[in-house]
Amino acid sequence: MSTPFWSNDPTIIFNKDNIFDLWPCQQMSFEAKLNSISRLVILLSILGFLFTRNWNLIIIGLITLAIIFTIYKLRKDKIVSSLVKKEGFSNNDSLNKSTTTFNPVTLETVLRKDFYPTTKKNPFGNVLLTDIMDTPDRKSAAPSFNPDVYDEIDSSVKKQTQMLNPGIINTNKQLYGDLKDNYDLDNSMMNFYSTANTRVCNDQGAYGQYLYGSMYSGKESTPEGAMMRVKDNYRYILI
C-alpha cells in the first residue's frame, strides 16, 4: 500500500518509521516527498520560533503547509480526471432500457444461500487450513468475476484494513477517501484471487457429470448402447 498523505493520516508525520525522512529522495512516492517537506517545514518553524520567539515563523510555516496541501489536491484532481477521461466512463441510458423478464429470485439471495460468505478475515473465500478440520463441507466461494461479488470483496478488504489497523480512525475515509485511493487499492489487489477450487474436497461428482453425464453406456440394452459396444473397437472395424 502506498504512503498516505498527511491530510489523510496526520500521524504519518510523526510515525517512528518515517520521522527522520526530512528531505525528499528519488525513490519516494509523491505523497512521501510532500510528507518529508512538510516534516522539515514543521521542524524549522518550531526551531525558529524557539530561538527567536517570532510568531511570523509559525504563520509562514502554516502558509507553506497550506501551499503543499494545495499542490497535492491539484495533482490528485488532475490524475483522477485523466483516469476518468482515459477509461471513457459515461452513462448510456439506451442500455438501461431493457425489455427482459426479471427473475423474482435475486442474485443476492443465491449468493447468500449457495456460496461461502465473503468476510473481512477471508475476503476471497479461499480454503484456510482451519477449514479442513472445522468446516470440511464448506461451500464454494462466490464467483469473484460477478460485479456484486467484486464489490463485496472490495468492501471486505476495506473492513480488513480497519481490523488490522485499529489505531487508524475510519480507514475508509483516511485511506480510501477518493477515487485515486480506490484506484490504487484495485491495483494492489491484482495479485490476489480466489483459487480454482474453493472447497475442502474437489467436486468430483460434478466434474464426472460434466465429462460423462450425457455419454451412453455399452451396458445399456438400447441401440445407443449397442453402438457404444462396437464404437472404436478394432474387432468391428473393416479394413
Short mmCIF file of C-alpha atoms in Angstrom, two decimals:
data_model
loop_
_atom_site.label_atom_id
_atom_site.label_comp_id
_atom_site.label_asym_id
_atom_site.label_seq_id
_atom_site.Cartn_x
_atom_site.Cartn_y
_atom_site.Cartn_z
CA MET A 1 0.00 0.00 0.00
CA SER A 2 1.35 3.48 -0.88
CA THR A 3 2.25 6.02 1.79
CA PRO A 4 -0.78 8.20 2.65
CA PHE A 5 -0.53 11.98 2.56
CA TRP A 6 -0.63 13.71 5.94
CA SER A 7 -4.06 15.21 5.25
CA ASN A 8 -5.46 11.67 5.13
CA ASP A 9 -3.41 10.37 8.06
CA PRO A 10 -1.81 13.13 10.19
CA THR A 11 0.05 10.56 12.31
CA ILE A 12 2.29 9.76 9.33
CA ILE A 13 4.25 12.97 10.07
CA PHE A 14 5.40 11.65 13.45
CA ASN A 15 5.50 7.98 12.55
CA LYS A 16 8.60 6.37 14.06
CA ASP A 17 9.46 4.71 10.74
CA ASN A 18 9.38 7.99 8.79
CA ILE A 19 10.15 10.71 11.32
CA PHE A 20 13.75 11.11 10.10
CA ASP A 21 12.72 11.48 6.45
CA LEU A 22 13.27 15.24 6.29
CA TRP A 23 14.39 15.53 2.66
CA PRO A 24 12.64 14.03 -0.40
CA CYS A 25 14.50 11.26 -2.20
CA GLN A 26 14.09 9.98 -5.74
CA GLN A 27 12.80 6.56 -4.67
CA MET A 28 9.98 8.10 -2.61
CA SER A 29 6.44 8.36 -3.87
CA PHE A 30 4.91 11.78 -4.50
CA GLU A 31 2.99 11.63 -1.21
CA ALA A 32 6.11 10.60 0.72
CA LYS A 33 8.06 13.52 -0.77
CA LEU A 34 5.40 16.00 0.30
CA ASN A 35 5.34 14.44 3.77
CA SER A 36 9.12 14.87 4.04
CA ILE A 37 8.95 18.53 3.00
CA SER A 38 6.07 19.13 5.42
CA ARG A 39 8.03 17.45 8.21
CA LEU A 40 11.01 19.72 7.50
CA VAL A 41 8.80 22.83 7.44
CA ILE A 42 7.27 21.94 10.81
CA LEU A 43 10.70 21.29 12.34
CA LEU A 44 12.21 24.55 11.04
CA SER A 45 9.15 26.56 12.11
CA ILE A 46 9.29 25.19 15.66
CA LEU A 47 13.07 25.66 15.99
CA GLY A 48 12.87 29.17 14.53
CA PHE A 49 10.13 30.15 16.96
CA LEU A 50 12.02 28.73 19.96
CA PHE A 51 15.14 30.73 19.11
CA THR A 52 13.51 34.00 18.00
CA ARG A 53 10.08 33.99 19.67
CA ASN A 54 8.75 35.38 16.42
CA TRP A 55 5.19 34.26 15.62
CA ASN A 56 5.68 35.15 11.97
CA LEU A 57 7.72 31.96 11.54
CA ILE A 58 4.75 29.87 12.71
CA ILE A 59 2.45 31.74 10.32
CA ILE A 60 4.89 31.24 7.43
CA GLY A 61 5.07 27.53 8.28
CA LEU A 62 1.27 27.21 8.23
CA ILE A 63 1.08 29.04 4.90
CA THR A 64 3.74 26.72 3.48
CA LEU A 65 1.78 23.66 4.65
CA ALA A 66 -1.35 25.09 3.03
CA ILE A 67 0.54 25.51 -0.26
CA ILE A 68 1.80 21.90 -0.04
CA PHE A 69 -1.75 20.69 0.57
CA THR A 70 -2.99 22.69 -2.43
CA ILE A 71 -0.29 21.16 -4.65
CA TYR A 72 -1.34 17.67 -3.50
CA LYS A 73 -5.05 18.29 -4.17
CA LEU A 74 -4.42 19.81 -7.61
CA ARG A 75 -2.24 16.89 -8.66
CA LYS A 76 -4.74 14.33 -7.36
CA ASP A 77 -7.66 16.02 -9.13
CA LYS A 78 -5.64 16.05 -12.35
CA ILE A 79 -4.86 12.33 -12.05
CA VAL A 80 -8.47 11.45 -11.28
CA SER A 81 -9.82 13.47 -14.21
CA SER A 82 -7.29 11.90 -16.58
CA LEU A 83 -8.25 8.41 -15.41
CA VAL A 84 -11.95 9.11 -15.94
CA LYS A 85 -11.27 10.55 -19.40
CA LYS A 86 -8.97 7.64 -20.33
CA GLU A 87 -11.45 4.96 -19.28
CA GLY A 88 -14.27 6.78 -21.05
CA PHE A 89 -16.84 6.44 -18.29
CA SER A 90 -20.28 7.62 -19.37
CA ASN A 91 -23.94 6.97 -18.69
CA ASN A 92 -25.63 5.24 -21.59
CA ASP A 93 -29.35 5.49 -20.91
CA SER A 94 -30.22 3.48 -24.02
CA LEU A 95 -28.63 0.40 -22.47
CA ASN A 96 -30.74 0.77 -19.33
CA LYS A 97 -34.00 0.46 -21.25
CA SER A 98 -34.45 -3.29 -21.16
CA THR A 99 -37.44 -5.43 -22.05
CA THR A 100 -36.14 -8.58 -20.37
CA THR A 101 -38.17 -10.50 -17.82
CA PHE A 102 -36.70 -10.36 -14.34
CA ASN A 103 -36.31 -13.44 -12.16
CA PRO A 104 -38.06 -12.98 -8.79
CA VAL A 105 -35.13 -14.77 -7.11
CA THR A 106 -32.49 -12.10 -6.62
CA LEU A 107 -28.79 -12.67 -7.12
CA GLU A 108 -28.13 -11.64 -3.54
CA THR A 109 -30.36 -14.46 -2.31
CA VAL A 110 -28.45 -17.00 -4.40
CA LEU A 111 -25.09 -15.69 -3.25
CA ARG A 112 -26.10 -15.84 0.41
CA LYS A 113 -27.62 -19.30 0.15
CA ASP A 114 -25.44 -21.28 -2.24
CA PHE A 115 -21.93 -19.89 -1.67
CA TYR A 116 -19.43 -19.44 1.12
CA PRO A 117 -19.80 -15.94 2.62
CA THR A 118 -17.24 -13.21 2.00
CA THR A 119 -15.83 -11.91 5.29
CA LYS A 120 -13.20 -9.41 6.39
CA LYS A 121 -11.00 -12.29 7.61
CA ASN A 122 -11.25 -14.13 4.28
CA PRO A 123 -12.39 -11.71 1.54
CA PHE A 124 -11.82 -14.08 -1.38
CA GLY A 125 -13.34 -17.13 0.34
CA ASN A 126 -10.31 -19.35 -0.23
CA VAL A 127 -9.84 -22.56 1.78
CA LEU A 128 -7.94 -21.94 5.01
CA LEU A 129 -6.02 -24.60 6.90
CA THR A 130 -8.54 -24.35 9.73
CA ASP A 131 -11.38 -25.16 7.31
CA ILE A 132 -10.05 -28.69 6.79
CA MET A 133 -11.00 -29.64 10.34
CA ASP A 134 -13.61 -27.04 11.26
CA THR A 135 -15.74 -26.86 8.09
CA PRO A 136 -14.84 -29.78 5.79
CA ASP A 137 -18.19 -29.48 3.99
CA ARG A 138 -17.96 -25.75 3.34
CA LYS A 139 -19.47 -24.36 0.15
CA SER A 140 -17.62 -22.87 -2.78
CA ALA A 141 -16.73 -19.19 -2.80
CA ALA A 142 -18.93 -16.88 -4.81
CA PRO A 143 -17.66 -16.10 -8.35
CA SER A 144 -15.41 -13.08 -7.94
CA PHE A 145 -15.92 -12.00 -11.57
CA ASN A 146 -19.52 -11.10 -10.77
CA PRO A 147 -19.83 -7.32 -10.21
CA ASP A 148 -21.85 -7.73 -6.99
CA VAL A 149 -19.33 -10.19 -5.58
CA TYR A 150 -16.47 -7.93 -6.65
CA ASP A 151 -17.98 -5.02 -4.72
CA GLU A 152 -18.47 -7.23 -1.67
CA ILE A 153 -14.83 -8.40 -1.81
CA ASP A 154 -13.71 -4.79 -2.12
CA SER A 155 -15.78 -3.84 0.93
CA SER A 156 -14.42 -6.80 2.92
CA VAL A 157 -10.83 -5.80 2.12
CA LYS A 158 -11.51 -2.30 3.45
CA LYS A 159 -13.01 -3.79 6.62
CA GLN A 160 -9.94 -6.00 6.96
CA THR A 161 -7.72 -2.91 6.74
CA GLN A 162 -9.63 -1.38 9.66
CA MET A 163 -9.38 -4.65 11.61
CA LEU A 164 -5.61 -4.87 11.10
CA ASN A 165 -5.05 -1.17 11.84
CA PRO A 166 -7.19 -0.34 14.89
CA GLY A 167 -5.04 2.72 15.60
CA ILE A 168 -6.28 4.47 12.44
CA ILE A 169 -9.71 6.02 12.91
CA ASN A 170 -12.06 5.38 9.97
CA THR A 171 -9.68 3.86 7.43
CA ASN A 172 -12.38 4.11 4.75
CA LYS A 173 -12.07 7.90 4.87
CA GLN A 174 -8.38 8.14 5.71
CA LEU A 175 -7.01 5.59 3.22
CA TYR A 176 -9.81 5.14 0.66
CA GLY A 177 -11.38 8.58 0.67
CA ASP A 178 -11.44 9.33 -3.05
CA LEU A 179 -11.28 7.78 -6.50
CA LYS A 180 -7.46 7.84 -6.70
CA ASP A 181 -7.13 5.90 -3.42
CA ASN A 182 -9.62 3.30 -4.60
CA TYR A 183 -7.78 3.04 -7.92
CA ASP A 184 -4.56 2.31 -6.02
CA LEU A 185 -6.42 -0.29 -3.96
CA ASP A 186 -7.62 -2.05 -7.11
CA ASN A 187 -4.07 -2.15 -8.45
CA SER A 188 -2.72 -3.59 -5.20
CA MET A 189 -5.38 -6.32 -5.24
CA MET A 190 -4.48 -7.58 -8.72
CA ASN A 191 -2.11 -10.18 -7.24
CA PHE A 192 -4.83 -11.75 -5.10
CA TYR A 193 -7.61 -14.02 -6.37
CA SER A 194 -9.94 -16.88 -5.50
CA THR A 195 -8.30 -20.23 -6.26
CA ALA A 196 -9.72 -22.66 -8.81
CA ASN A 197 -11.08 -24.89 -6.04
CA THR A 198 -12.61 -23.18 -3.02
CA ARG A 199 -13.89 -26.32 -1.32
CA VAL A 200 -12.01 -28.63 1.02
CA CYS A 201 -12.74 -31.58 -1.31
CA ASN A 202 -12.99 -31.23 -5.06
CA ASP A 203 -16.49 -31.60 -6.50
CA GLN A 204 -15.62 -34.82 -8.33
CA GLY A 205 -19.26 -35.70 -8.89
CA ALA A 206 -19.95 -32.52 -10.86
CA TYR A 207 -16.72 -32.96 -12.82
CA GLY A 208 -17.64 -36.54 -13.74
CA GLN A 209 -21.12 -35.44 -14.72
CA TYR A 210 -19.61 -32.75 -16.94
CA LEU A 211 -17.36 -35.30 -18.69
CA TYR A 212 -19.60 -38.35 -18.95
CA GLY A 213 -23.09 -37.24 -17.93
CA SER A 214 -24.60 -37.39 -21.43
CA MET A 215 -22.49 -40.31 -22.68
CA TYR A 216 -24.28 -43.59 -23.45
CA SER A 217 -23.00 -46.75 -21.77
CA GLY A 218 -22.18 -50.00 -23.54
CA LYS A 219 -24.13 -51.82 -20.79
CA GLU A 220 -27.44 -50.35 -21.94
CA SER A 221 -29.85 -52.61 -23.86
CA THR A 222 -30.61 -49.87 -26.36
CA PRO A 223 -29.49 -49.07 -29.90
CA GLU A 224 -27.24 -46.40 -28.45
CA GLY A 225 -25.73 -48.94 -26.06
CA ALA A 226 -25.09 -51.33 -28.96
CA MET A 227 -23.31 -48.56 -30.82
CA MET A 228 -21.14 -47.85 -27.78
CA ARG A 229 -20.17 -51.54 -27.55
CA VAL A 230 -18.75 -51.54 -31.07
CA LYS A 231 -17.54 -47.96 -31.23
CA ASP A 232 -13.76 -47.68 -31.63
CA ASN A 233 -13.43 -51.46 -31.23
CA TYR A 234 -10.84 -52.79 -33.69
CA ARG A 235 -12.65 -56.13 -33.98
CA TYR A 236 -15.57 -54.40 -35.69
CA ILE A 237 -13.59 -52.11 -37.96
CA LEU A 238 -13.44 -53.38 -41.54
CA ILE A 239 -10.20 -52.50 -43.30
#
